[in-house]
Amino acid sequence: MNLIDTHTHIYDHQFSLDRNETVQRALEASVGMMLLPNVDASTIAPMLELHEQFPDCTRVMMGLQPEEVKEDYKAVLAMMEKELECNMYIGVGEVGLDFYWDLTFEKQQLDAFETQLDWAKQLHLPLSIHCRNAFDKMVKILEKKQDGGLRGIMHCFTGTEDEAIVYLDLGFHLGLGGVTTYKNCGVKDFLPRLSLDRIVLETDAPYLAPVPCRGKRNEPAFLVHTAQKIADVLQIPVEELAAVTTANSKALFRL
Ligand SMILES: [Zn+2]
């Protein structure tokens, strides 16, 4: 079995004491590839350092996470756009909209997101998209920008069946993570009705650890629990789920 964690932040300081062991545990748990989305200006160096240390089992993305869009976002984006020129990035992420905590930078978030969607189109790169409390605005922007050139993952998807269908119709993949294993997550109920060809797996480590590790620091090795839960819901062997989601991820990111 070979799994791909399509969204993990193991360069985060929460792994500073056992980062190498975290990667080893991932490899031992059949997670052979970890995709690292960027967060803000301060995470680029640790992310690249980790990739340099483990070039065979990690890949990097570049983008500004919506919760980190502040007054200086234009300067940060200019720096990141320059950074993208080095061609080592396999995707634009993580980008998106997050109106959960506050709306102070709503306008700036919308602008930053549109700018980064344009990068993805120009560079022909897939996106890793974060969306929280922003479904309507997200869809409006994606509909406006989708000209056949946008593709990517709605990361940590936890929405309704109708929302899933909207994203799939827009050409996007759904990234399923630890939340899918939680009792109150409705995705399990309609998952059997969706086509598997645009489902990918992720941890979003260090956040949102799956059952039975819920509440702990999440890490890529825990992806097996999410994979097993989804395979159980679909009543297929976990090896089959792994094969399909890994193939989906490889095709999307040209791995
Ligand atoms: Zn993330």
PDB file of C-alpha atoms and ligand atoms in Angstrom:
ATOM      1  CA  MET A   1       0.000   0.000   0.000  1.00  0.00           C
ATOM      2  CA  ASN A   2       1.201   3.510  -0.822  1.00  0.00           C
ATOM      3  CA  LEU A   3      -0.542   6.628   0.475  1.00  0.00           C
ATOM      4  CA  ILE A   4       0.033  10.300  -0.340  1.00  0.00           C
ATOM      5  CA  ASP A   5      -0.598  12.979   2.277  1.00  0.00           C
ATOM      6  CA  THR A   6      -1.636  15.849   0.010  1.00  0.00           C
ATOM      7  CA  HIS A   7      -1.638  18.511   2.728  1.00  0.00           C
ATOM      8  CA  THR A   8       0.696  18.461   5.713  1.00  0.00           C
ATOM      9  CA  HIS A   9       2.599  21.094   7.678  1.00  0.00           C
ATOM     10  CA  ILE A  10       5.280  18.961   9.325  1.00  0.00           C
ATOM     11  CA  TYR A  11       7.768  21.814   8.966  1.00  0.00           C
ATOM     12  CA  ASP A  12       5.719  23.454  11.779  1.00  0.00           C
ATOM     13  CA  HIS A  13       7.506  24.167  15.076  1.00  0.00           C
ATOM     14  CA  GLN A  14       5.309  21.525  16.732  1.00  0.00           C
ATOM     15  CA  PHE A  15       7.576  18.939  15.075  1.00  0.00           C
ATOM     16  CA  SER A  16      10.885  20.564  15.943  1.00  0.00           C
ATOM     17  CA  LEU A  17      11.801  17.864  18.468  1.00  0.00           C
ATOM     18  CA  ASP A  18      10.956  14.818  16.343  1.00  0.00           C
ATOM     19  CA  ARG A  19      10.722  15.884  12.713  1.00  0.00           C
ATOM     20  CA  ASN A  20      12.965  13.126  11.370  1.00  0.00           C
ATOM     21  CA  GLU A  21      11.117  10.488  13.383  1.00  0.00           C
ATOM     22  CA  THR A  22       7.818  11.898  12.094  1.00  0.00           C
ATOM     23  CA  VAL A  23       8.980  11.342   8.519  1.00  0.00           C
ATOM     24  CA  GLN A  24      10.240   7.846   9.375  1.00  0.00           C
ATOM     25  CA  ARG A  25       6.910   6.951  10.998  1.00  0.00           C
ATOM     26  CA  ALA A  26       5.105   8.198   7.892  1.00  0.00           C
ATOM     27  CA  LEU A  27       7.240   6.033   5.606  1.00  0.00           C
ATOM     28  CA  GLU A  28       6.715   3.011   7.886  1.00  0.00           C
ATOM     29  CA  ALA A  29       2.953   3.668   7.751  1.00  0.00           C
ATOM     30  CA  SER A  30       2.969   3.532   3.920  1.00  0.00           C
ATOM     31  CA  VAL A  31       2.780   7.302   3.493  1.00  0.00           C
ATOM     32  CA  GLY A  32       5.453   7.534   0.814  1.00  0.00           C
ATOM     33  CA  MET A  33       4.865  11.129  -0.243  1.00  0.00           C
ATOM     34  CA  MET A  34       4.025  14.271   1.730  1.00  0.00           C
ATOM     35  CA  LEU A  35       2.943  17.474   0.006  1.00  0.00           C
ATOM     36  CA  LEU A  36       3.800  20.628   1.947  1.00  0.00           C
ATOM     37  CA  PRO A  37       1.627  23.716   1.433  1.00  0.00           C
ATOM     38  CA  ASN A  38       3.138  26.991   2.576  1.00  0.00           C
ATOM     39  CA  VAL A  39       1.431  29.279   5.151  1.00  0.00           C
ATOM     40  CA  ASP A  40       3.133  32.698   5.199  1.00  0.00           C
ATOM     41  CA  ALA A  41       6.528  34.399   4.695  1.00  0.00           C
ATOM     42  CA  SER A  42       7.968  32.858   7.855  1.00  0.00           C
ATOM     43  CA  THR A  43       7.231  29.228   6.898  1.00  0.00           C
ATOM     44  CA  ILE A  44       9.092  29.206   3.574  1.00  0.00           C
ATOM     45  CA  ALA A  45      12.569  28.609   5.029  1.00  0.00           C
ATOM     46  CA  PRO A  46      11.620  25.718   7.360  1.00  0.00           C
ATOM     47  CA  MET A  47       9.498  24.168   4.589  1.00  0.00           C
ATOM     48  CA  LEU A  48      12.371  24.266   2.080  1.00  0.00           C
ATOM     49  CA  GLU A  49      14.795  22.978   4.683  1.00  0.00           C
ATOM     50  CA  LEU A  50      12.602  19.951   5.300  1.00  0.00           C
ATOM     51  CA  HIS A  51      12.282  19.336   1.562  1.00  0.00           C
ATOM     52  CA  GLU A  52      16.042  19.536   1.149  1.00  0.00           C
ATOM     53  CA  GLN A  53      16.459  16.983   3.906  1.00  0.00           C
ATOM     54  CA  PHE A  54      13.859  14.602   2.455  1.00  0.00           C
ATOM     55  CA  PRO A  55      13.784  15.338  -1.287  1.00  0.00           C
ATOM     56  CA  ASP A  56      12.398  11.919  -2.238  1.00  0.00           C
ATOM     57  CA  CYS A  57       9.279  11.907  -0.069  1.00  0.00           C
ATOM     58  CA  THR A  58       8.295  15.586   0.122  1.00  0.00           C
ATOM     59  CA  ARG A  59       7.174  18.227  -2.381  1.00  0.00           C
ATOM     60  CA  VAL A  60       6.553  21.925  -1.764  1.00  0.00           C
ATOM     61  CA  MET A  61       3.831  24.418  -2.701  1.00  0.00           C
ATOM     62  CA  MET A  62       3.872  28.204  -2.546  1.00  0.00           C
ATOM     63  CA  GLY A  63       1.074  30.479  -1.392  1.00  0.00           C
ATOM     64  CA  LEU A  64      -0.290  32.732   1.328  1.00  0.00           C
ATOM     65  CA  GLN A  65      -2.813  31.124   3.676  1.00  0.00           C
ATOM     66  CA  PRO A  66      -5.969  33.286   4.005  1.00  0.00           C
ATOM     67  CA  GLU A  67      -5.775  33.710   7.801  1.00  0.00           C
ATOM     68  CA  GLU A  68      -2.302  35.223   7.294  1.00  0.00           C
ATOM     69  CA  VAL A  69      -3.476  37.893   4.848  1.00  0.00           C
ATOM     70  CA  LYS A  70      -2.741  41.179   6.664  1.00  0.00           C
ATOM     71  CA  GLU A  71      -2.052  44.846   5.754  1.00  0.00           C
ATOM     72  CA  ASP A  72       1.238  43.921   4.077  1.00  0.00           C
ATOM     73  CA  TYR A  73      -0.204  41.157   1.892  1.00  0.00           C
ATOM     74  CA  LYS A  74       0.752  42.788  -1.393  1.00  0.00           C
ATOM     75  CA  ALA A  75       4.437  42.835  -0.497  1.00  0.00           C
ATOM     76  CA  VAL A  76       4.241  39.234   0.721  1.00  0.00           C
ATOM     77  CA  LEU A  77       2.549  38.147  -2.502  1.00  0.00           C
ATOM     78  CA  ALA A  78       5.169  39.935  -4.599  1.00  0.00           C
ATOM     79  CA  MET A  79       7.902  38.031  -2.767  1.00  0.00           C
ATOM     80  CA  MET A  80       6.055  34.723  -3.195  1.00  0.00           C
ATOM     81  CA  GLU A  81       5.450  35.327  -6.887  1.00  0.00           C
ATOM     82  CA  LYS A  82       9.195  35.814  -7.304  1.00  0.00           C
ATOM     83  CA  GLU A  83       9.819  32.655  -5.265  1.00  0.00           C
ATOM     84  CA  LEU A  84       7.582  30.681  -7.625  1.00  0.00           C
ATOM     85  CA  GLU A  85       9.934  31.472 -10.491  1.00  0.00           C
ATOM     86  CA  CYS A  86      12.423  28.890  -9.254  1.00  0.00           C
ATOM     87  CA  ASN A  87      10.159  26.136 -10.615  1.00  0.00           C
ATOM     88  CA  MET A  88      10.543  23.815  -7.659  1.00  0.00           C
ATOM     89  CA  TYR A  89       6.943  24.245  -6.513  1.00  0.00           C
ATOM     90  CA  ILE A  90       4.399  21.647  -7.576  1.00  0.00           C
ATOM     91  CA  GLY A  91       1.345  23.700  -6.599  1.00  0.00           C
ATOM     92  CA  VAL A  92      -0.069  26.993  -5.379  1.00  0.00           C
ATOM     93  CA  GLY A  93      -1.137  26.663  -1.758  1.00  0.00           C
ATOM     94  CA  GLU A  94      -2.374  27.051   0.636  1.00  0.00           C
ATOM     95  CA  VAL A  95      -4.676  29.778  -0.562  1.00  0.00           C
ATOM     96  CA  GLY A  96      -8.354  30.530  -0.093  1.00  0.00           C
ATOM     97  CA  LEU A  97     -10.863  32.302   2.121  1.00  0.00           C
ATOM     98  CA  ASP A  98     -11.407  32.089   5.871  1.00  0.00           C
ATOM     99  CA  PHE A  99     -14.093  34.235   7.487  1.00  0.00           C
ATOM    100  CA  TYR A 100     -14.404  32.163  10.658  1.00  0.00           C
ATOM    101  CA  TRP A 101     -12.658  34.363  13.229  1.00  0.00           C
ATOM    102  CA  ASP A 102     -12.999  37.841  11.794  1.00  0.00           C
ATOM    103  CA  LEU A 103     -13.727  39.829   8.699  1.00  0.00           C
ATOM    104  CA  THR A 104     -11.126  42.545   9.182  1.00  0.00           C
ATOM    105  CA  PHE A 105      -9.236  41.593   6.038  1.00  0.00           C
ATOM    106  CA  GLU A 106     -12.137  40.285   3.991  1.00  0.00           C
ATOM    107  CA  LYS A 107     -11.406  42.530   1.008  1.00  0.00           C
ATOM    108  CA  GLN A 108      -7.692  41.749   1.150  1.00  0.00           C
ATOM    109  CA  GLN A 109      -8.382  38.002   1.391  1.00  0.00           C
ATOM    110  CA  LEU A 110     -10.570  38.131  -1.711  1.00  0.00           C
ATOM    111  CA  ASP A 111      -7.919  40.073  -3.609  1.00  0.00           C
ATOM    112  CA  ALA A 112      -5.060  37.812  -2.476  1.00  0.00           C
ATOM    113  CA  PHE A 113      -7.042  34.725  -3.451  1.00  0.00           C
ATOM    114  CA  GLU A 114      -7.821  36.024  -6.933  1.00  0.00           C
ATOM    115  CA  THR A 115      -4.172  36.949  -7.464  1.00  0.00           C
ATOM    116  CA  GLN A 116      -3.032  33.474  -6.488  1.00  0.00           C
ATOM    117  CA  LEU A 117      -5.649  31.809  -8.692  1.00  0.00           C
ATOM    118  CA  ASP A 118      -4.126  33.778 -11.559  1.00  0.00           C
ATOM    119  CA  TRP A 119      -0.653  32.436 -10.699  1.00  0.00           C
ATOM    120  CA  ALA A 120      -1.976  28.901 -10.798  1.00  0.00           C
ATOM    121  CA  LYS A 121      -3.442  29.488 -14.228  1.00  0.00           C
ATOM    122  CA  GLN A 122      -0.345  31.188 -15.638  1.00  0.00           C
ATOM    123  CA  LEU A 123       1.986  28.504 -14.275  1.00  0.00           C
ATOM    124  CA  HIS A 124      -0.377  25.587 -14.967  1.00  0.00           C
ATOM    125  CA  LEU A 125      -0.125  24.480 -11.339  1.00  0.00           C
ATOM    126  CA  PRO A 126      -2.801  22.802  -9.196  1.00  0.00           C
ATOM    127  CA  LEU A 127      -4.100  24.578  -6.096  1.00  0.00           C
ATOM    128  CA  SER A 128      -4.547  23.593  -2.471  1.00  0.00           C
ATOM    129  CA  ILE A 129      -7.577  25.640  -1.393  1.00  0.00           C
ATOM    130  CA  HIS A 130      -8.680  26.395   2.159  1.00  0.00           C
ATOM    131  CA  CYS A 131     -12.307  27.487   2.658  1.00  0.00           C
ATOM    132  CA  ARG A 132     -13.955  28.168   6.011  1.00  0.00           C
ATOM    133  CA  ASN A 133     -17.223  30.067   6.464  1.00  0.00           C
ATOM    134  CA  ALA A 134     -16.902  31.326   2.916  1.00  0.00           C
ATOM    135  CA  PHE A 135     -18.639  28.848   0.594  1.00  0.00           C
ATOM    136  CA  ASP A 136     -20.749  31.363  -1.366  1.00  0.00           C
ATOM    137  CA  LYS A 137     -17.909  33.791  -1.967  1.00  0.00           C
ATOM    138  CA  MET A 138     -15.556  30.905  -2.798  1.00  0.00           C
ATOM    139  CA  VAL A 139     -17.877  29.539  -5.460  1.00  0.00           C
ATOM    140  CA  LYS A 140     -18.492  32.979  -6.928  1.00  0.00           C
ATOM    141  CA  ILE A 141     -14.752  33.541  -7.411  1.00  0.00           C
ATOM    142  CA  LEU A 142     -14.051  30.035  -8.708  1.00  0.00           C
ATOM    143  CA  GLU A 143     -16.925  30.331 -11.193  1.00  0.00           C
ATOM    144  CA  LYS A 144     -15.602  33.675 -12.379  1.00  0.00           C
ATOM    145  CA  LYS A 145     -12.022  32.430 -12.719  1.00  0.00           C
ATOM    146  CA  GLN A 146     -12.609  28.919 -14.053  1.00  0.00           C
ATOM    147  CA  ASP A 147     -11.844  28.907 -17.756  1.00  0.00           C
ATOM    148  CA  GLY A 148     -10.687  25.310 -17.847  1.00  0.00           C
ATOM    149  CA  GLY A 149      -7.265  26.271 -16.492  1.00  0.00           C
ATOM    150  CA  LEU A 150      -8.002  25.909 -12.782  1.00  0.00           C
ATOM    151  CA  ARG A 151      -7.607  22.603 -10.965  1.00  0.00           C
ATOM    152  CA  GLY A 152      -6.770  21.593  -7.452  1.00  0.00           C
ATOM    153  CA  ILE A 153      -7.978  20.372  -4.102  1.00  0.00           C
ATOM    154  CA  MET A 154     -10.675  21.765  -1.832  1.00  0.00           C
ATOM    155  CA  HIS A 155      -8.586  20.877   1.172  1.00  0.00           C
ATOM    156  CA  CYS A 156     -10.153  19.501   4.356  1.00  0.00           C
ATOM    157  CA  PHE A 157     -13.552  19.245   2.711  1.00  0.00           C
ATOM    158  CA  THR A 158     -16.309  18.887   5.314  1.00  0.00           C
ATOM    159  CA  GLY A 159     -19.306  20.347   3.494  1.00  0.00           C
ATOM    160  CA  THR A 160     -22.640  19.029   2.306  1.00  0.00           C
ATOM    161  CA  GLU A 161     -23.361  16.785  -0.669  1.00  0.00           C
ATOM    162  CA  ASP A 162     -24.595  19.796  -2.662  1.00  0.00           C
ATOM    163  CA  GLU A 163     -21.385  21.683  -1.904  1.00  0.00           C
ATOM    164  CA  ALA A 164     -19.309  18.668  -2.905  1.00  0.00           C
ATOM    165  CA  ILE A 165     -21.140  18.478  -6.210  1.00  0.00           C
ATOM    166  CA  VAL A 166     -20.589  22.202  -6.877  1.00  0.00           C
ATOM    167  CA  TYR A 167     -16.827  21.803  -6.376  1.00  0.00           C
ATOM    168  CA  LEU A 168     -16.652  18.631  -8.460  1.00  0.00           C
ATOM    169  CA  ASP A 169     -18.631  20.310 -11.248  1.00  0.00           C
ATOM    170  CA  LEU A 170     -16.151  23.196 -11.113  1.00  0.00           C
ATOM    171  CA  GLY A 171     -13.383  20.679 -11.809  1.00  0.00           C
ATOM    172  CA  PHE A 172     -11.899  20.417  -8.338  1.00  0.00           C
ATOM    173  CA  HIS A 173     -10.848  17.481  -6.186  1.00  0.00           C
ATOM    174  CA  LEU A 174     -11.976  16.954  -2.598  1.00  0.00           C
ATOM    175  CA  GLY A 175      -9.295  16.524   0.071  1.00  0.00           C
ATOM    176  CA  LEU A 176     -10.554  14.297   2.879  1.00  0.00           C
ATOM    177  CA  GLY A 177      -8.788  14.351   6.225  1.00  0.00           C
ATOM    178  CA  GLY A 178      -9.204  13.518   9.884  1.00  0.00           C
ATOM    179  CA  VAL A 179     -12.563  15.262  10.196  1.00  0.00           C
ATOM    180  CA  THR A 180     -14.055  12.576   7.951  1.00  0.00           C
ATOM    181  CA  THR A 181     -13.527  10.081  10.793  1.00  0.00           C
ATOM    182  CA  TYR A 182     -15.460  12.182  13.324  1.00  0.00           C
ATOM    183  CA  LYS A 183     -18.871  10.981  14.322  1.00  0.00           C
ATOM    184  CA  ASN A 184     -20.715  14.179  13.382  1.00  0.00           C
ATOM    185  CA  CYS A 185     -19.110  14.604   9.942  1.00  0.00           C
ATOM    186  CA  GLY A 186     -21.791  14.217   7.273  1.00  0.00           C
ATOM    187  CA  VAL A 187     -19.404  13.484   4.411  1.00  0.00           C
ATOM    188  CA  LYS A 188     -19.510   9.756   5.235  1.00  0.00           C
ATOM    189  CA  ASP A 189     -23.259   9.668   4.457  1.00  0.00           C
ATOM    190  CA  PHE A 190     -22.970  10.779   0.829  1.00  0.00           C
ATOM    191  CA  LEU A 191     -19.419   9.649   0.033  1.00  0.00           C
ATOM    192  CA  PRO A 192     -20.632   6.344  -1.483  1.00  0.00           C
ATOM    193  CA  ARG A 193     -22.588   8.361  -4.054  1.00  0.00           C
ATOM    194  CA  LEU A 194     -19.533  10.329  -5.249  1.00  0.00           C
ATOM    195  CA  SER A 195     -17.131   9.119  -7.890  1.00  0.00           C
ATOM    196  CA  LEU A 196     -13.802   8.186  -6.327  1.00  0.00           C
ATOM    197  CA  ASP A 197     -11.752   9.617  -9.151  1.00  0.00           C
ATOM    198  CA  ARG A 198     -11.458  13.059  -7.570  1.00  0.00           C
ATOM    199  CA  ILE A 199     -10.996  12.115  -3.925  1.00  0.00           C
ATOM    200  CA  VAL A 200      -7.574  12.568  -2.323  1.00  0.00           C
ATOM    201  CA  LEU A 201      -6.357  12.108   1.252  1.00  0.00           C
ATOM    202  CA  GLU A 202      -4.640  14.494   3.633  1.00  0.00           C
ATOM    203  CA  THR A 203      -3.846  15.041   7.292  1.00  0.00           C
ATOM    204  CA  ASP A 204      -3.456  18.842   7.633  1.00  0.00           C
ATOM    205  CA  ALA A 205      -0.949  17.906  10.367  1.00  0.00           C
ATOM    206  CA  PRO A 206      -0.446  19.100  13.069  1.00  0.00           C
ATOM    207  CA  TYR A 207      -4.205  19.807  13.122  1.00  0.00           C
ATOM    208  CA  LEU A 208      -7.355  17.676  13.059  1.00  0.00           C
ATOM    209  CA  ALA A 209      -6.020  14.229  13.974  1.00  0.00           C
ATOM    210  CA  PRO A 210      -8.331  11.383  12.934  1.00  0.00           C
ATOM    211  CA  VAL A 211     -10.057   8.969  15.319  1.00  0.00           C
ATOM    212  CA  PRO A 212      -8.566   7.159  17.287  1.00  0.00           C
ATOM    213  CA  CYS A 213      -5.884   9.884  17.663  1.00  0.00           C
ATOM    214  CA  ARG A 214      -8.370  12.770  17.860  1.00  0.00           C
ATOM    215  CA  GLY A 215      -7.105  15.545  20.134  1.00  0.00           C
ATOM    216  CA  LYS A 216      -3.451  14.593  19.687  1.00  0.00           C
ATOM    217  CA  ARG A 217      -0.957  16.351  17.457  1.00  0.00           C
ATOM    218  CA  ASN A 218      -1.700  15.036  13.986  1.00  0.00           C
ATOM    219  CA  GLU A 219       1.037  13.574  11.750  1.00  0.00           C
ATOM    220  CA  PRO A 220       1.230  11.932   8.321  1.00  0.00           C
ATOM    221  CA  ALA A 221       1.450   8.401   9.786  1.00  0.00           C
ATOM    222  CA  PHE A 222      -2.115   8.860  11.059  1.00  0.00           C
ATOM    223  CA  LEU A 223      -3.348   9.036   7.463  1.00  0.00           C
ATOM    224  CA  VAL A 224      -3.879   5.275   7.587  1.00  0.00           C
ATOM    225  CA  HIS A 225      -6.759   5.786  10.035  1.00  0.00           C
ATOM    226  CA  THR A 226      -8.537   8.178   7.687  1.00  0.00           C
ATOM    227  CA  ALA A 227      -7.915   5.836   4.752  1.00  0.00           C
ATOM    228  CA  GLN A 228      -9.263   2.855   6.687  1.00  0.00           C
ATOM    229  CA  LYS A 229     -12.393   4.743   7.799  1.00  0.00           C
ATOM    230  CA  ILE A 230     -13.182   5.884   4.263  1.00  0.00           C
ATOM    231  CA  ALA A 231     -12.534   2.393   2.884  1.00  0.00           C
ATOM    232  CA  ASP A 232     -14.936   0.982   5.512  1.00  0.00           C
ATOM    233  CA  VAL A 233     -17.607   3.524   4.554  1.00  0.00           C
ATOM    234  CA  LEU A 234     -17.197   2.595   0.887  1.00  0.00           C
ATOM    235  CA  GLN A 235     -16.959  -1.124   1.720  1.00  0.00           C
ATOM    236  CA  ILE A 236     -13.787  -1.568  -0.298  1.00  0.00           C
ATOM    237  CA  PRO A 237     -10.346  -2.829   0.796  1.00  0.00           C
ATOM    238  CA  VAL A 238      -8.118  -0.042   2.115  1.00  0.00           C
ATOM    239  CA  GLU A 239      -5.493  -1.065  -0.473  1.00  0.00           C
ATOM    240  CA  GLU A 240      -7.961  -0.239  -3.216  1.00  0.00           C
ATOM    241  CA  LEU A 241      -8.751   3.159  -1.706  1.00  0.00           C
ATOM    242  CA  ALA A 242      -5.013   3.824  -1.369  1.00  0.00           C
ATOM    243  CA  ALA A 243      -4.377   2.878  -4.997  1.00  0.00           C
ATOM    244  CA  VAL A 244      -7.130   5.144  -6.336  1.00  0.00           C
ATOM    245  CA  THR A 245      -6.398   8.191  -4.152  1.00  0.00           C
ATOM    246  CA  THR A 246      -2.652   7.895  -4.773  1.00  0.00           C
ATOM    247  CA  ALA A 247      -3.233   7.717  -8.529  1.00  0.00           C
ATOM    248  CA  ASN A 248      -5.539  10.762  -8.286  1.00  0.00           C
ATOM    249  CA  SER A 249      -2.894  12.729  -6.370  1.00  0.00           C
ATOM    250  CA  LYS A 250      -0.107  11.737  -8.759  1.00  0.00           C
ATOM    251  CA  ALA A 251      -2.121  12.786 -11.788  1.00  0.00           C
ATOM    252  CA  LEU A 252      -3.184  16.102 -10.243  1.00  0.00           C
ATOM    253  CA  PHE A 253       0.323  17.134  -9.132  1.00  0.00           C
ATOM    254  CA  ARG A 254       2.175  15.329 -11.962  1.00  0.00           C
ATOM    255  CA  LEU A 255       4.227  13.399  -9.392  1.00  0.00           C
TER     256      LEU A 255
HETATM  257 ZN    ZN B   1      -3.163  23.609   5.946  1.00  0.00          ZN
END
